[in-house]
Short mmCIF file of C-alpha atoms in Angstrom, two decimals:
data_model
loop_
_atom_site.label_atom_id
_atom_site.label_comp_id
_atom_site.label_asym_id
_atom_site.label_seq_id
_atom_site.Cartn_x
_atom_site.Cartn_y
_atom_site.Cartn_z
CA UNK A 1 -33.36 80.04 11.14
CA UNK A 2 -31.40 80.50 14.35
CA UNK A 3 -30.48 76.82 14.55
CA UNK A 4 -29.13 76.89 11.00
CA UNK A 5 -26.90 79.83 11.91
CA UNK A 6 -25.62 77.97 14.97
CA UNK A 7 -24.85 74.81 12.98
CA UNK A 8 -23.17 76.81 10.21
CA UNK A 9 -21.16 78.84 12.75
CA UNK A 10 -19.88 75.69 14.45
CA UNK A 11 -18.98 74.23 11.03
CA UNK A 12 -16.98 77.35 10.18
CA UNK A 13 -15.19 77.19 13.54
CA UNK A 14 -14.12 73.60 12.82
CA UNK A 15 -12.88 74.64 9.37
CA UNK A 16 -10.82 77.39 10.97
CA UNK A 17 -9.43 75.05 13.65
CA UNK A 18 -8.51 72.42 11.05
CA UNK A 19 -6.85 74.97 8.75
CA UNK A 20 -4.90 76.60 11.59
CA UNK A 21 -3.69 73.26 12.96
CA UNK A 22 -2.54 72.08 9.53
CA UNK A 23 -0.70 75.36 8.91
CA UNK A 24 0.99 75.20 12.32
CA UNK A 25 1.96 71.56 11.78
CA UNK A 26 3.52 72.37 8.40
CA UNK A 27 5.30 75.47 9.74
CA UNK A 28 6.64 73.61 12.78
CA UNK A 29 7.68 70.72 10.54
CA UNK A 30 9.69 73.15 8.43
CA UNK A 31 11.44 74.42 11.57
CA UNK A 32 12.22 70.84 12.69
CA UNK A 33 10.15 70.85 15.91
CA UNK A 34 9.00 67.26 15.58
CA UNK A 35 7.26 67.00 18.97
CA UNK A 36 5.09 69.99 18.14
CA UNK A 37 4.40 68.58 14.66
CA UNK A 38 2.98 65.41 16.22
CA UNK A 39 0.88 67.42 18.66
CA UNK A 40 -0.57 69.64 15.94
CA UNK A 41 -0.96 66.61 13.68
CA UNK A 42 -3.13 64.99 16.36
CA UNK A 43 -5.10 68.21 16.75
CA UNK A 44 -5.54 68.31 12.97
CA UNK A 45 -6.85 64.75 12.92
CA UNK A 46 -9.32 65.41 15.74
CA UNK A 47 -10.52 68.63 14.12
CA UNK A 48 -10.94 66.80 10.79
CA UNK A 49 -13.18 64.21 12.45
CA UNK A 50 -15.21 66.98 14.10
CA UNK A 51 -15.41 68.85 10.79
CA UNK A 52 -16.72 65.78 8.94
CA UNK A 53 -19.39 65.19 11.61
CA UNK A 54 -20.43 68.83 11.56
CA UNK A 55 -20.52 68.85 7.76
CA UNK A 56 -22.93 65.91 7.79
CA UNK A 57 -25.06 67.68 10.39
CA UNK A 58 -25.06 70.85 8.29
CA UNK A 59 -26.03 68.90 5.15
CA UNK A 60 -28.92 67.17 6.97
CA UNK A 61 -30.09 70.45 8.51
CA UNK A 62 -29.96 72.19 5.12
CA UNK A 63 -31.92 69.35 3.51
CA UNK A 64 -34.62 69.58 6.18
CA UNK A 65 -34.69 73.38 6.16
CA UNK A 66 -34.89 73.66 2.36
CA UNK A 67 -37.73 71.11 2.16
CA UNK A 68 -39.74 72.27 5.16
CA UNK A 69 -43.47 71.76 5.36
CA UNK A 70 -44.06 73.43 8.68
CA UNK A 71 -42.10 75.61 11.10
CA UNK A 72 -43.37 76.10 14.66
CA UNK A 73 -41.88 77.77 17.74
CA UNK A 74 -41.76 74.71 20.03
CA UNK A 75 -42.19 70.95 20.28
CA UNK A 76 -42.98 68.32 22.89
CA UNK A 77 -40.93 65.14 22.50
CA UNK A 78 -41.86 61.86 24.10
CA UNK A 79 -40.02 58.56 24.11
CA UNK A 80 -41.67 55.42 25.52
CA UNK A 81 -40.43 54.59 29.05
CA UNK A 82 -39.01 58.11 29.51
CA UNK A 83 -40.20 61.51 30.58
CA UNK A 84 -41.60 64.02 28.13
CA UNK A 85 -39.27 66.79 27.13
CA UNK A 86 -40.42 70.22 26.00
CA UNK A 87 -38.19 72.02 23.58
CA UNK A 88 -38.83 75.73 23.17
CA UNK A 89 -36.55 76.21 20.20
CA UNK A 90 -37.91 76.56 16.68
CA UNK A 91 -38.98 73.26 15.16
CA UNK A 92 -38.98 72.56 11.43
CA UNK A 93 -40.87 69.60 9.94
CA UNK A 94 -39.73 68.35 6.57
CA UNK A 95 -40.29 65.36 4.35
CA UNK A 96 -36.78 64.27 5.42
CA UNK A 97 -37.04 64.74 9.17
CA UNK A 98 -37.48 67.17 12.02
CA UNK A 99 -35.04 69.88 13.09
CA UNK A 100 -35.61 70.82 16.74
CA UNK A 101 -33.15 73.49 17.73
CA UNK A 102 -29.78 72.09 16.71
CA UNK A 103 -30.95 68.47 17.09
CA UNK A 104 -31.88 66.53 13.95
CA UNK A 105 -34.24 63.59 13.78
CA UNK A 106 -34.17 62.35 10.21
CA UNK A 107 -36.05 59.60 8.49
CA UNK A 108 -36.06 57.79 5.21
CA UNK A 109 -32.36 58.33 4.47
CA UNK A 110 -30.99 55.01 5.73
CA UNK A 111 -33.17 52.62 3.75
CA UNK A 112 -35.74 50.21 5.11
CA UNK A 113 -33.75 49.41 8.26
CA UNK A 114 -33.29 53.03 9.33
CA UNK A 115 -35.54 55.53 11.05
CA UNK A 116 -38.92 55.85 9.36
CA UNK A 117 -41.89 58.14 9.84
CA UNK A 118 -44.65 55.77 10.92
CA UNK A 119 -47.68 57.93 11.79
CA UNK A 120 -48.97 61.47 11.46
CA UNK A 121 -52.06 62.77 13.25
CA UNK A 122 -53.35 66.30 12.82
CA UNK A 123 -56.12 67.96 14.79
CA UNK A 124 -57.21 71.60 15.06
CA UNK A 125 -54.33 72.57 17.35
CA UNK A 126 -51.60 69.96 17.10
CA UNK A 127 -49.66 67.72 14.77
CA UNK A 128 -48.29 64.45 16.15
CA UNK A 129 -45.38 62.77 14.37
CA UNK A 130 -44.36 59.23 15.33
CA UNK A 131 -41.08 57.92 13.98
CA UNK A 132 -38.34 55.49 14.81
CA UNK A 133 -36.70 52.20 13.99
CA UNK A 134 -37.15 48.69 15.38
CA UNK A 135 -35.32 49.64 18.61
CA UNK A 136 -36.79 53.02 19.55
CA UNK A 137 -39.88 55.07 18.72
CA UNK A 138 -40.31 58.79 19.35
CA UNK A 139 -43.34 61.04 19.22
CA UNK A 140 -43.18 64.77 18.60
CA UNK A 141 -46.15 66.99 19.37
CA UNK A 142 -46.32 70.36 17.61
CA UNK A 143 -48.70 73.30 17.96
CA UNK A 144 -49.05 73.78 14.20
CA UNK A 145 -50.96 77.08 14.00
CA UNK A 146 -52.76 76.13 10.78
CA UNK A 147 -56.16 77.83 10.79
CA UNK A 148 -57.67 76.56 7.54
CA UNK A 149 -58.51 72.97 6.71
CA UNK A 150 -57.12 73.43 3.19
CA UNK A 151 -53.66 74.19 4.64
CA UNK A 152 -53.88 71.07 6.79
CA UNK A 153 -54.93 68.94 3.81
CA UNK A 154 -52.08 70.33 1.68
CA UNK A 155 -49.53 69.57 4.41
CA UNK A 156 -50.95 66.06 4.84
CA UNK A 157 -50.83 65.45 1.08
CA UNK A 158 -47.24 66.63 0.86
CA UNK A 159 -46.23 64.33 3.72
CA UNK A 160 -48.08 61.41 2.10
CA UNK A 161 -46.53 62.10 -1.30
CA UNK A 162 -42.99 62.44 0.05
CA UNK A 163 -42.99 59.80 2.82
CA UNK A 164 -45.85 57.43 1.97
CA UNK A 165 -47.45 57.99 5.38
CA UNK A 166 -51.11 58.95 5.31
CA UNK A 167 -51.92 61.62 7.91
CA UNK A 168 -54.96 61.07 10.09
CA UNK A 169 -56.89 64.35 10.21
CA UNK A 170 -59.43 64.71 13.02
CA UNK A 171 -61.69 67.36 14.59
CA UNK A 172 -62.04 69.49 11.48
#
């Protein structure tokens, strides 16, 4: 929930910056200060680009948050040929991607050539998600906290139904 607040707060800040820069550009244009109009026009353009990017991030985060399957307090991310990175922020797994802190890893939204979820393994303590495209693959390890096999099976079925990836359940 904290990451959604942070993303939404940043979005609102960009809206405020864009609105203020447009208002100042119009006001300065009315007072015939053309140099200042160009400066605030440039600021308006930059803030519009930032606002569009943040709006997309907010939409993706909302999609993942609203369709979550699992929320855990931390994740371990590994990329081949790189070090492992532990993230202690809340992690949300959805049928559309993973939200780790304010970072979004989404899949299935860019067609067959985009990032896809390729494997899911679940054991008694952890869930392993492998996803990527033809250029890069990532693996996220989550301490899931599911105590009952029925909960694990339901999560696996939901992932299979929504993504087409059959979860491998072991050690139950």
